[in-house]
Coordinates of C-alpha atoms and ligand atoms in Angstrom, one line a residue:
Chain H
X1 CA -19.0 -26.7 4.9
X2 CA -21.9 -25.0 3.4
X3 CA -23.1 -23.9 6.3
X4 CA -20.2 -23.0 7.7
X5 CA -18.8 -20.8 5.3
X6 CA -22.7 -19.1 4.7
X7 CA -21.5 -18.1 8.6
X8 CA -18.6 -16.9 7.4
X9 CA -19.0 -14.8 4.8
X10 CA -22.4 -14.2 6.1
X11 CA -20.4 -12.6 8.7
X12 CA -17.7 -10.9 7.3
X13 CA -20.5 -9.0 5.0
X14 CA -22.0 -8.4 8.7
X15 CA -19.5 -6.9 10.3
X16 CA -19.2 -5.0 6.8
X17 CA -22.9 -3.0 7.3
X18 CA -22.0 -3.0 11.3
X19 CA -19.0 -0.2 10.2
X20 CA -21.9 1.8 8.2
X21 CA -24.8 1.8 10.4
X22 CA -25.0 5.5 8.7
X23 CA -25.7 4.3 5.9
X24 CA -28.2 2.1 7.0
X25 CA -30.5 4.4 8.0
X26 CA -29.5 6.6 4.8
X27 CA -31.3 3.8 3.2
X28 CA -34.3 4.4 5.2
X29 CA -35.1 8.0 4.0
X30 CA -36.3 7.5 1.4
X31 CA -39.6 5.8 2.5
X32 CA -39.6 7.7 5.9
X33 CA -40.0 10.9 3.9
X34 CA -42.1 9.2 1.5
X35 CA -44.7 7.7 4.4
X36 CA -44.0 11.8 6.4
X37 CA -45.1 13.0 3.3
X38 CA -46.8 11.4 1.1
X39 CA -49.0 9.4 3.8
X40 CA -50.8 11.9 5.0
X41 CA -52.1 12.5 1.7
X42 CA -53.8 9.2 1.3
X43 CA -55.8 9.9 4.6
X44 CA -59.0 11.0 3.3
X45 CA -58.6 9.4 -0.1
X46 CA -61.1 6.4 -2.0
X47 CA -58.6 4.0 -2.1
X48 CA -61.3 1.6 -3.1
X49 CA -59.3 -1.2 -0.7
X50 CA -60.4 -2.2 3.2
X51 CA -59.0 -1.0 5.5
X52 CA -56.7 2.9 5.9
X53 CA -54.4 4.2 3.2
X54 CA -52.3 3.5 6.0
X55 CA -52.4 0.1 5.3
X56 CA -52.1 0.3 1.6
X57 CA -49.5 2.5 1.6
X58 CA -47.5 0.6 3.8
X59 CA -47.3 -2.7 2.5
X60 CA -45.8 -1.5 -0.3
X61 CA -43.0 0.9 1.4
X62 CA -41.7 -2.4 2.9
X63 CA -41.6 -3.9 -0.8
X64 CA -39.9 -0.4 -2.3
X65 CA -37.9 -0.4 0.3
X66 CA -36.7 -4.1 -0.2
X67 CA -36.3 -3.8 -4.1
X68 CA -34.5 -1.2 -4.9
X69 CA -32.2 -2.4 -1.0
X70 CA -31.6 -5.9 -3.4
X71 CA -31.6 -4.9 -6.8
X72 CA -28.5 -3.0 -6.2
X73 CA -26.8 -4.6 -3.5
X74 CA -24.2 -5.8 -6.7
X75 CA -22.6 -2.5 -6.9
X76 CA -20.3 -4.2 -4.0
X77 CA -19.0 -7.1 -6.0
X78 CA -18.0 -4.9 -8.9
X79 CA -16.0 -3.1 -6.5
X80 CA -15.0 -6.1 -4.4
X81 CA -14.0 -7.8 -7.9
X82 CA -11.6 -4.9 -9.0
X83 CA -10.3 -4.9 -6.1
X84 CA -9.4 -8.7 -6.3
X85 CA -11.3 -9.7 -3.4
X86 CA -14.2 -12.1 -5.0
X87 CA -10.8 -14.0 -6.8
X88 CA -8.9 -14.1 -3.4
X89 CA -12.0 -15.4 -1.7
X90 CA -12.2 -17.9 -5.0
X91 CA -9.3 -19.1 -4.4
X92 CA -9.4 -20.8 -1.2
X93 CA -11.4 -23.9 -0.3
X94 CA -14.4 -21.9 0.3
X95 CA -18.1 -23.0 -1.0
X96 CA -19.0 -20.9 -4.6
X97 CA -22.9 -21.1 -2.8
X98 CA -21.7 -19.8 0.2
X99 CA -19.8 -16.8 -1.4
X100 CA -23.3 -16.0 -2.8
X101 CA -25.9 -17.1 0.1
X102 CA -24.0 -15.1 3.3
X103 CA -24.1 -11.5 1.0
X104 CA -27.3 -11.9 -0.2
X105 CA -28.1 -13.7 3.6
X106 CA -26.2 -10.4 4.8
X107 CA -29.2 -7.7 2.7
X108 CA -31.8 -9.6 3.5
X109 CA -31.5 -9.6 7.3
X110 CA -30.4 -5.1 6.4
X111 CA -33.2 -5.2 4.4
X112 CA -35.9 -6.4 7.7
X113 CA -34.2 -4.6 10.2
X114 CA -35.0 -1.9 8.1
X115 CA -38.5 -2.9 7.5
X116 CA -39.2 -3.4 11.4
X117 CA -37.6 0.8 11.6
X118 CA -39.7 1.8 8.9
X119 CA -43.2 -0.2 10.2
X120 CA -42.6 1.2 13.7
X121 CA -42.7 4.4 12.3
X122 CA -45.9 4.1 10.1
X123 CA -47.4 2.4 13.9
X124 CA -46.0 6.4 15.5
X125 CA -47.6 8.2 12.1
X126 CA -51.4 6.4 12.4
X127 CA -50.8 2.7 11.0
X128 CA -53.0 0.2 12.3
X129 CA -53.1 -4.1 11.4
X130 CA -53.2 -7.2 12.5
X131 CA -49.5 -8.2 14.4
X132 CA -49.5 -11.2 12.6
X133 CA -50.3 -9.6 8.9
X134 CA -47.0 -7.6 9.8
X135 CA -45.2 -10.9 10.7
X136 CA -45.9 -11.9 7.1
X137 CA -44.9 -8.7 5.3
X138 CA -41.6 -9.4 7.0
X139 CA -41.5 -12.9 5.8
X140 CA -42.4 -11.1 1.7
X141 CA -39.6 -8.6 2.2
X142 CA -37.1 -11.2 3.3
X143 CA -38.8 -13.1 -0.1
X144 CA -38.0 -9.9 -2.6
X145 CA -34.9 -9.1 -1.0
X146 CA -33.3 -12.1 -1.2
X147 CA -34.4 -13.4 -4.9
X148 CA -33.4 -10.0 -6.2
X149 CA -30.5 -9.7 -4.3
X150 CA -29.4 -12.8 -5.8
X151 CA -30.4 -11.8 -8.7
X152 CA -28.3 -8.9 -8.5
X153 CA -25.1 -10.5 -7.6
X154 CA -24.8 -12.6 -9.8
X155 CA -25.5 -9.5 -13.2
X156 CA -22.9 -7.6 -11.8
X157 CA -20.8 -10.4 -11.8
X158 CA -20.5 -10.1 -15.6
X159 CA -20.3 -6.3 -15.5
X160 CA -16.2 -4.9 -15.2
X161 CA -17.8 -1.0 -13.9
X162 CA -20.3 0.0 -11.2
X163 CA -21.2 2.6 -13.7
X164 CA -22.2 -0.2 -16.8
X165 CA -24.7 -1.0 -13.8
X166 CA -26.8 1.3 -12.2
X167 CA -28.2 2.7 -15.2
X168 CA -29.2 -1.0 -15.9
X169 CA -30.7 -2.2 -12.9
X170 CA -32.2 1.6 -12.8
X171 CA -33.6 0.8 -15.8
X172 CA -35.5 -2.0 -14.6
X173 CA -36.4 -1.1 -11.2
X174 CA -37.7 1.8 -11.8
X175 CA -40.7 0.7 -14.5
X176 CA -41.3 -2.4 -12.2
X177 CA -42.0 0.1 -9.5
X178 CA -44.6 1.9 -11.5
X179 CA -47.0 -1.3 -12.6
X180 CA -46.9 -3.0 -9.5
X181 CA -48.4 -0.7 -7.9
X182 CA -46.7 -0.3 -4.8
X183 CA -47.5 3.6 -4.5
X184 CA -51.0 3.2 -4.8
X185 CA -53.6 0.0 -5.5
X186 CA -53.3 -0.5 -9.6
X187 CA -57.3 -1.2 -9.4
X188 CA -57.4 2.4 -9.9
X189 CA -56.9 2.7 -12.8
X190 CA -57.5 2.7 -16.4
X191 CA -57.8 -1.5 -17.4
X192 CA -55.3 -1.5 -19.5
X193 CA -52.7 0.0 -16.6
X194 CA -53.7 -3.0 -13.9
X195 CA -53.7 -5.9 -16.4
X196 CA -50.0 -4.7 -17.9
X197 CA -49.5 -5.0 -13.8
X198 CA -50.6 -8.2 -13.8
X199 CA -47.1 -9.4 -15.7
X200 CA -44.7 -8.2 -13.6
X201 CA -44.2 -10.2 -10.1
X202 CA -43.7 -6.8 -7.3
X203 CA -47.8 -6.9 -8.1
X204 CA -48.6 -10.0 -6.8
X205 CA -46.5 -9.6 -3.9
X206 CA -47.8 -6.4 -2.5
X207 CA -51.5 -7.4 -3.5
X208 CA -51.0 -10.1 -1.2
X209 CA -49.1 -7.7 1.6
X210 CA -52.2 -5.7 1.8
X211 CA -54.4 -8.5 2.2
X212 CA -52.8 -9.4 4.4
X213 CA -52.3 -6.0 6.5
X214 CA -56.5 -6.2 7.0
X215 CA -55.9 -10.3 8.2
X216 CA -56.9 -11.4 4.9
X217 CA -55.4 -14.8 5.3
X218 CA -56.9 -16.8 3.4
X219 CA -57.6 -14.5 0.2
X220 CA -56.4 -15.9 -2.9
X221 CA -54.3 -12.9 -3.7
X222 CA -52.0 -14.1 -0.5
X223 CA -52.1 -17.7 -2.2
X224 CA -50.9 -16.5 -5.5
X225 CA -48.4 -13.6 -3.5
X226 CA -46.9 -16.7 -1.7
X227 CA -46.6 -18.7 -4.9
X228 CA -45.2 -15.7 -6.8
X229 CA -42.9 -14.9 -4.1
X230 CA -41.8 -17.9 -3.4
X231 CA -40.9 -19.2 -7.0
X232 CA -38.7 -16.2 -7.5
X233 CA -37.0 -16.3 -4.5
X234 CA -36.0 -20.6 -6.3
X235 CA -35.2 -19.3 -9.8
X236 CA -33.0 -17.0 -8.3
X237 CA -30.9 -18.8 -6.5
X238 CA -30.7 -21.2 -8.9
X239 CA -29.4 -18.2 -11.3
X240 CA -27.3 -17.2 -9.3
X241 CA -25.9 -19.9 -7.9
X242 CA -25.3 -21.1 -11.3
X243 CA -23.4 -17.9 -12.4
X244 CA -21.1 -18.4 -8.5
X245 CA -20.0 -21.7 -9.7
X246 CA -19.0 -21.4 -12.8
X247 CA -18.0 -17.7 -12.3
X248 CA -14.7 -17.1 -14.5
X249 CA -14.6 -20.6 -16.2
Chain X
X1 CA 10.0 -34.2 -9.7
X2 CA 7.1 -32.2 -12.3
X3 CA 5.4 -29.9 -9.0
X4 CA 3.7 -27.8 -11.7
X5 CA 2.8 -29.9 -15.4
X6 CA 1.1 -27.7 -18.5
X7 CA 0.6 -29.0 -21.7
X8 CA -1.0 -27.2 -24.1
X9 CA -2.5 -25.6 -21.7
X10 CA -5.1 -22.4 -23.3
X11 CA -7.2 -20.3 -23.3
X12 CA -9.4 -17.6 -25.3
X13 CA -12.0 -15.1 -24.2
X14 CA -14.7 -14.4 -26.3
X15 CA -15.5 -10.8 -26.2
X16 CA -17.6 -8.8 -28.4
X17 CA -15.3 -7.9 -31.0
X18 CA -14.7 -11.8 -31.4
X19 CA -12.4 -14.5 -29.5
X20 CA -9.2 -13.0 -27.6
X21 CA -6.9 -15.6 -28.2
X22 CA -4.9 -14.3 -24.6
X23 CA -3.1 -17.9 -24.1
X24 CA -2.2 -20.5 -27.2
X25 CA -0.5 -23.4 -25.4
X26 CA 1.9 -23.0 -23.1
X27 CA 4.1 -26.2 -21.7
X28 CA 6.0 -26.3 -18.9
X29 CA 7.2 -28.4 -16.3
X30 CA 8.7 -25.8 -12.6
X31 CA 10.7 -28.5 -10.5
X32 CA 9.4 -28.8 -6.4
X33 CA 11.2 -26.0 -4.4
X34 CA 12.1 -24.4 -7.7
X35 CA 11.6 -20.3 -8.0
X36 CA 9.9 -19.8 -11.3
X37 CA 10.8 -16.3 -13.0
X38 CA 7.5 -16.4 -15.6
X39 CA 8.3 -13.4 -18.1
X40 CA 6.9 -12.0 -21.0
X41 CA 5.7 -8.5 -22.1
X42 CA 2.9 -7.2 -20.9
X43 CA -0.1 -8.7 -22.9
X44 CA 1.4 -11.9 -22.8
X45 CA -0.7 -14.3 -21.5
X46 CA 1.4 -14.3 -17.9
X47 CA -2.0 -13.4 -15.6
X48 CA -4.4 -15.6 -17.6
X49 CA -1.9 -18.2 -17.5
X50 CA -1.6 -17.5 -13.3
X51 CA -5.7 -17.6 -13.2
X52 CA -6.1 -21.3 -14.9
X53 CA -3.7 -22.8 -12.6
X54 CA -5.3 -21.5 -9.6
X55 CA -8.3 -23.0 -10.4
X56 CA -10.1 -19.6 -11.3
X57 CA -10.4 -19.7 -15.3
X58 CA -11.2 -22.7 -16.8
X59 CA -8.2 -23.7 -19.8
X60 CA -10.3 -24.0 -22.8
X61 CA -7.5 -26.4 -23.7
X62 CA -4.7 -28.4 -22.1
X63 CA -4.2 -29.9 -19.4
X64 CA -2.1 -29.4 -16.1
X65 CA -1.5 -30.9 -13.3
X66 CA -0.7 -29.0 -10.1
X67 CA 1.0 -31.5 -6.8
X68 CA -0.8 -33.5 -8.0
X69 CA -3.4 -32.2 -8.4
X70 CA -5.5 -32.2 -12.1
X71 CA -6.3 -28.7 -12.7
X72 CA -10.1 -29.3 -14.4
X73 CA -10.6 -32.9 -12.7
X74 CA -9.9 -32.1 -9.3
X75 CA -9.8 -27.9 -8.7
X76 CA -10.8 -28.7 -5.2
X77 CA -7.6 -30.6 -4.7
X78 CA -5.2 -27.2 -6.5
X79 CA -6.7 -25.3 -4.0
X80 CA -5.8 -26.5 -0.5
X81 CA -2.5 -26.6 -2.8
X82 CA -1.7 -23.6 -4.0
X83 CA -1.6 -20.1 -2.4
X84 CA -2.0 -16.6 -5.6
X85 CA -0.9 -13.3 -4.5
X86 CA -2.9 -11.4 -7.7
X87 CA -1.4 -8.5 -8.6
X88 CA -4.0 -5.9 -7.1
X89 CA -3.4 -8.1 -3.9
X90 CA -7.3 -7.8 -2.1
X91 CA -7.7 -6.8 0.7
X92 CA -10.8 -4.8 2.1
X93 CA -9.8 -0.9 2.5
X94 CA -11.6 -0.6 5.4
X95 CA -11.4 -4.4 6.7
X96 CA -8.8 -4.2 10.1
X97 CA -5.2 -6.4 9.1
X98 CA -6.4 -8.8 11.8
X99 CA -9.8 -9.3 11.5
X100 CA -8.2 -10.2 6.9
X101 CA -5.9 -12.8 8.3
X102 CA -8.3 -14.8 10.5
X103 CA -11.4 -14.4 8.5
X104 CA -8.9 -15.7 5.9
X105 CA -7.4 -18.9 7.8
X106 CA -11.1 -19.2 8.5
X107 CA -12.1 -19.4 4.6
X108 CA -8.8 -22.5 5.1
X109 CA -11.2 -24.4 7.4
X110 CA -9.2 -23.1 10.4
X111 CA -11.4 -23.1 13.6
X112 CA -11.7 -19.8 15.6
X113 CA -8.6 -20.4 17.8
X114 CA -7.0 -21.6 15.4
X115 CA -7.1 -19.3 12.5
X116 CA -6.6 -16.6 15.2
X117 CA -3.2 -18.4 16.3
X118 CA -2.0 -19.0 12.4
X119 CA -2.2 -15.1 12.3
X120 CA -0.3 -14.1 14.4
X121 CA 2.0 -16.4 13.5
X122 CA 2.2 -14.5 9.6
X123 CA 1.4 -11.4 11.2
X124 CA 4.9 -12.6 13.0
X125 CA 7.0 -14.4 9.9
X126 CA 6.7 -11.6 8.0
X127 CA 6.8 -8.5 10.1
X128 CA 3.3 -7.3 10.5
X129 CA 2.4 -8.2 14.0
X130 CA 2.6 -4.1 15.7
X131 CA -0.1 -3.7 12.0
X132 CA -2.4 -5.8 12.7
X133 CA -5.3 -3.9 14.9
X134 CA -4.9 -1.2 11.6
X135 CA -7.2 -0.7 8.5
X136 CA -5.5 -2.2 5.4
X137 CA -6.1 1.6 4.2
X138 CA -3.5 2.6 6.5
X139 CA -1.0 0.5 5.3
X140 CA 2.1 1.4 2.9
X141 CA 2.7 -0.5 -0.5
X142 CA 5.5 -2.9 1.3
X143 CA 3.7 -3.5 4.1
X144 CA 0.3 -4.3 1.7
X145 CA 1.9 -6.8 0.0
X146 CA 3.5 -8.1 3.2
X147 CA 0.0 -8.8 4.0
X148 CA -1.2 -9.9 0.7
X149 CA 1.3 -12.8 0.9
X150 CA 0.2 -13.5 4.4
X151 CA -3.0 -14.1 2.9
X152 CA -1.9 -16.4 0.0
X153 CA 1.1 -18.3 2.6
X154 CA -2.2 -19.4 5.7
X155 CA -2.5 -22.7 4.8
X156 CA 1.5 -23.3 3.9
X157 CA 1.1 -23.9 0.3
X158 CA 3.4 -26.4 -1.1
X159 CA 2.9 -24.0 -4.8
X160 CA 3.0 -19.8 -4.2
X161 CA 2.1 -17.7 -6.9
X162 CA 2.8 -14.3 -7.3
X163 CA 1.6 -12.3 -9.8
X164 CA 4.3 -9.0 -10.2
X165 CA 4.4 -9.1 -6.9
X166 CA 7.3 -6.0 -6.7
X167 CA 5.2 -3.6 -9.0
X168 CA 4.6 -0.3 -7.6
X169 CA 7.7 -1.1 -4.2
X170 CA 9.9 1.1 -3.7
X171 CA 13.4 -0.3 -4.1
X172 CA 13.8 -0.8 -0.2
X173 CA 11.0 -2.5 -0.8
X174 CA 11.5 -4.6 -3.5
X175 CA 14.6 -5.9 -2.2
X176 CA 13.0 -7.0 1.3
X177 CA 9.7 -9.1 -0.8
X178 CA 13.1 -10.5 -2.3
X179 CA 14.3 -12.1 0.2
X180 CA 11.1 -13.3 1.9
X181 CA 10.4 -15.1 -1.1
X182 CA 14.3 -16.5 -1.3
X183 CA 13.9 -17.6 2.6
X184 CA 9.9 -19.4 1.4
X185 CA 12.1 -21.9 -0.6
X186 CA 15.0 -22.6 1.4
X187 CA 13.1 -22.2 4.5
X188 CA 9.5 -24.3 3.2
X189 CA 11.1 -25.9 0.7
X190 CA 7.4 -23.1 -1.9
X191 CA 7.4 -23.6 -4.8
X192 CA 7.4 -20.2 -5.6
X193 CA 5.6 -19.9 -9.7
X194 CA 6.3 -15.7 -9.9
X195 CA 5.5 -13.3 -13.3
X196 CA 7.6 -10.9 -13.4
X197 CA 8.3 -8.0 -16.0
X198 CA 11.2 -6.2 -14.2
X199 CA 13.9 -8.1 -15.8
X200 CA 16.8 -7.9 -12.9
X201 CA 13.9 -9.6 -10.7
X202 CA 14.4 -12.5 -12.7
X203 CA 17.5 -12.2 -12.5
X204 CA 18.2 -12.1 -8.8
X205 CA 15.7 -14.0 -7.8
X206 CA 14.4 -16.8 -10.5
X207 CA 16.7 -20.0 -10.6
X208 CA 15.4 -20.3 -14.1
X209 CA 13.1 -18.6 -16.4
X210 CA 10.1 -19.1 -18.8
X211 CA 9.5 -16.8 -21.8
X212 CA 6.2 -16.1 -22.5
X213 CA 5.1 -14.1 -25.7
X214 CA 1.7 -14.3 -27.2
X215 CA 0.1 -16.5 -25.2
X216 CA 3.3 -19.6 -25.9
X217 CA 6.4 -20.2 -24.6
X218 CA 8.8 -18.5 -26.1
X219 CA 12.5 -19.9 -24.5
X220 CA 13.2 -20.8 -21.4
X221 CA 16.0 -21.8 -19.0
X222 CA 18.5 -20.7 -16.2
X223 CA 19.2 -16.9 -16.8
X224 CA 22.6 -17.3 -18.0
X225 CA 21.9 -20.5 -20.3
X226 CA 19.7 -17.5 -21.4
X227 CA 22.0 -15.1 -22.2
X228 CA 24.5 -17.3 -23.6
X229 CA 22.4 -18.8 -26.5
X230 CA 20.2 -15.4 -26.7
X231 CA 21.6 -12.4 -25.8
X232 CA 24.3 -13.7 -28.0
X233 CA 27.3 -14.0 -24.7
X234 CA 26.9 -15.0 -20.6
X235 CA 27.9 -11.5 -19.8
X236 CA 24.5 -9.9 -22.6
X237 CA 23.0 -8.3 -19.9
X238 CA 18.9 -9.7 -19.7
X239 CA 17.5 -6.8 -21.5
X240 CA 19.3 -6.8 -24.5
X241 CA 18.9 -11.6 -24.1
X242 CA 15.0 -10.2 -23.5
X243 CA 14.7 -8.1 -26.7
X244 CA 16.2 -10.9 -28.3
X245 CA 13.8 -13.2 -27.6
X246 CA 10.4 -11.3 -28.3
X247 CA 11.8 -8.8 -29.9
X248 CA 10.9 -6.0 -27.9
X249 CA 10.7 -4.7 -24.8
X250 CA 9.8 -7.3 -21.8
X251 CA 6.8 -3.7 -20.9
X252 CA 6.1 -1.6 -23.7
X253 CA 5.2 2.2 -22.6
X254 CA 1.5 2.5 -23.3
X255 CA 0.3 -0.9 -22.9
X256 CA -1.2 -1.3 -19.0
X257 CA -1.7 -4.8 -17.5
X258 CA -5.4 -5.7 -17.3
X259 CA -6.4 -6.9 -14.2
X260 CA -8.7 -8.5 -13.7
Ligands
ADP1 N1 -10.9 -11.2 -19.3 C1 -10.6 -10.7 -20.2 N2 -11.4 -10.8 -21.1 C2 -11.0 -10.5 -22.2 N3 -9.8 -10.1 -23.0 C3 -8.6 -10.3 -21.9 C4 -9.4 -11.0 -20.2 N4 -8.1 -10.8 -19.7 C5 -7.4 -10.9 -20.3 N5 -7.6 -10.3 -21.8 C6 -5.9 -10.7 -22.5 O1 -5.9 -11.6 -22.4 C7 -4.6 -11.2 -23.1 C8 -3.5 -11.7 -22.1 O2 -4.0 -11.0 -20.6 P1 -3.2 -11.5 -19.3 O3 -2.9 -12.7 -19.3 O4 -3.7 -10.3 -18.7 O5 -1.6 -10.6 -19.6 P2 -1.0 -10.3 -18.9 O6 -0.7 -10.5 -17.6 O7 0.7 -10.6 -19.3 O8 -0.4 -9.1 -19.0 C9 -5.0 -9.3 -23.3 O9 -4.6 -9.1 -24.0 C10 -6.0 -9.2 -22.7 O10 -6.4 -8.1 -22.6
MG2 MG1 -1.1 -9.0 -16.1

């Protein structure tokens, strides 16, 4: 039943996405602009990493895409709550967990598709990376999207208006993005910043993804990145499940 | 035979400004096949009671059984037996009518074929057939309401809860909706539990009224009995009766209903 219901909810929201394909492309605008106008600035700079500057920038842009795309996912459910859609579904026997998972999987799918488009654009710009590294990168994007979308929906279920939600999410996401070294490797900065950034989970993901993009699969960073990504997903889905099962109660 | 019975059903919300006792202890029974009018001024606790009886909100006190299922012990059983139409409805403005109806069937675990067939049936019953391919945002108020009700009837529930079903409708649509409610009861034996703050609606439609105020039941009986007892005579208007019971009109100005 969970599977049936999740597929059903996923289908409903996938159709919603297909109705607004333009918005999906618009979501790619920010990382594409970075790729076009920021990427070329890095090509001659000593970034301290292995491989080209594109192998450092693209993993960061992909995670940035997932970060912003998924963190604001909850917006939609606030609107739906106010339209009565959430209660209309909750009054049916549909699995409460499916109401979360169906939505989250839709967001994850959208972000993976957007990531593929971004990587294609990056290949045109000059990115060269091993195929397994690129695929591993998509897995990190998917796990991050799954985690943040779950947390976002859980938080949004407890908020009444989008106006309360947006600024709060921004206040959490902006510093996390800057501190995790998505744009430039943290190892370039002063030691205090590097140390501080290890308190942000995304830091481990971006380090791992940069290793993957240069084909270094058996590294400590890869191990930590995978563990943090999986741990984050487990915690986030658990929190989301609790909120969705108990909502209104 | 009681299809709904509650004992001391209560709900207190915890808010930033301290606890809000929305429902303080409701005792009521509803007979099978009855049209019950749940009447009360804004903020009386009508919606909160409905949300508890439909498993959307966990009571903080008391107990209830709905269609033989314990509210807290067997919420899944309650969900299979009841339909709920919230005051705000619950359709996505961008989604076509047909898709909403089919999705609802599938949420009630019908197969795809069954859900498609049920959607056509409901559309036929509720006069939505010509509208199936329109987005719900293009429907008129009355059409929207009929769609909301169709969604609530998808699984042929024994009990249908309607929260202020005619608020905002024009007189013709209201009359249509009254007919629909009567037809549901007469043809299918559906028990209808509806809240309203329109007294003429309660008078015309309900077999029995339960008047709530401040989260408790303050009067109940047939419209005629209430008029006799509280209004002074069987010829009293329900408006006078209501005033006598609650000390004020049913919908004090300036207190917008809370929709959640
Ligand atoms: N989620 C909530 N949180 C806090 N207070 C609430 C909530 N829902 C309803 N209330 C309060 O409970 C009381 C009863 O509300 P409600 O059941 O919506 O009344 P009615 O439907 O009769 O107008 C009101 O004072 C309302 O402000
Ligand atoms: Mg209400």
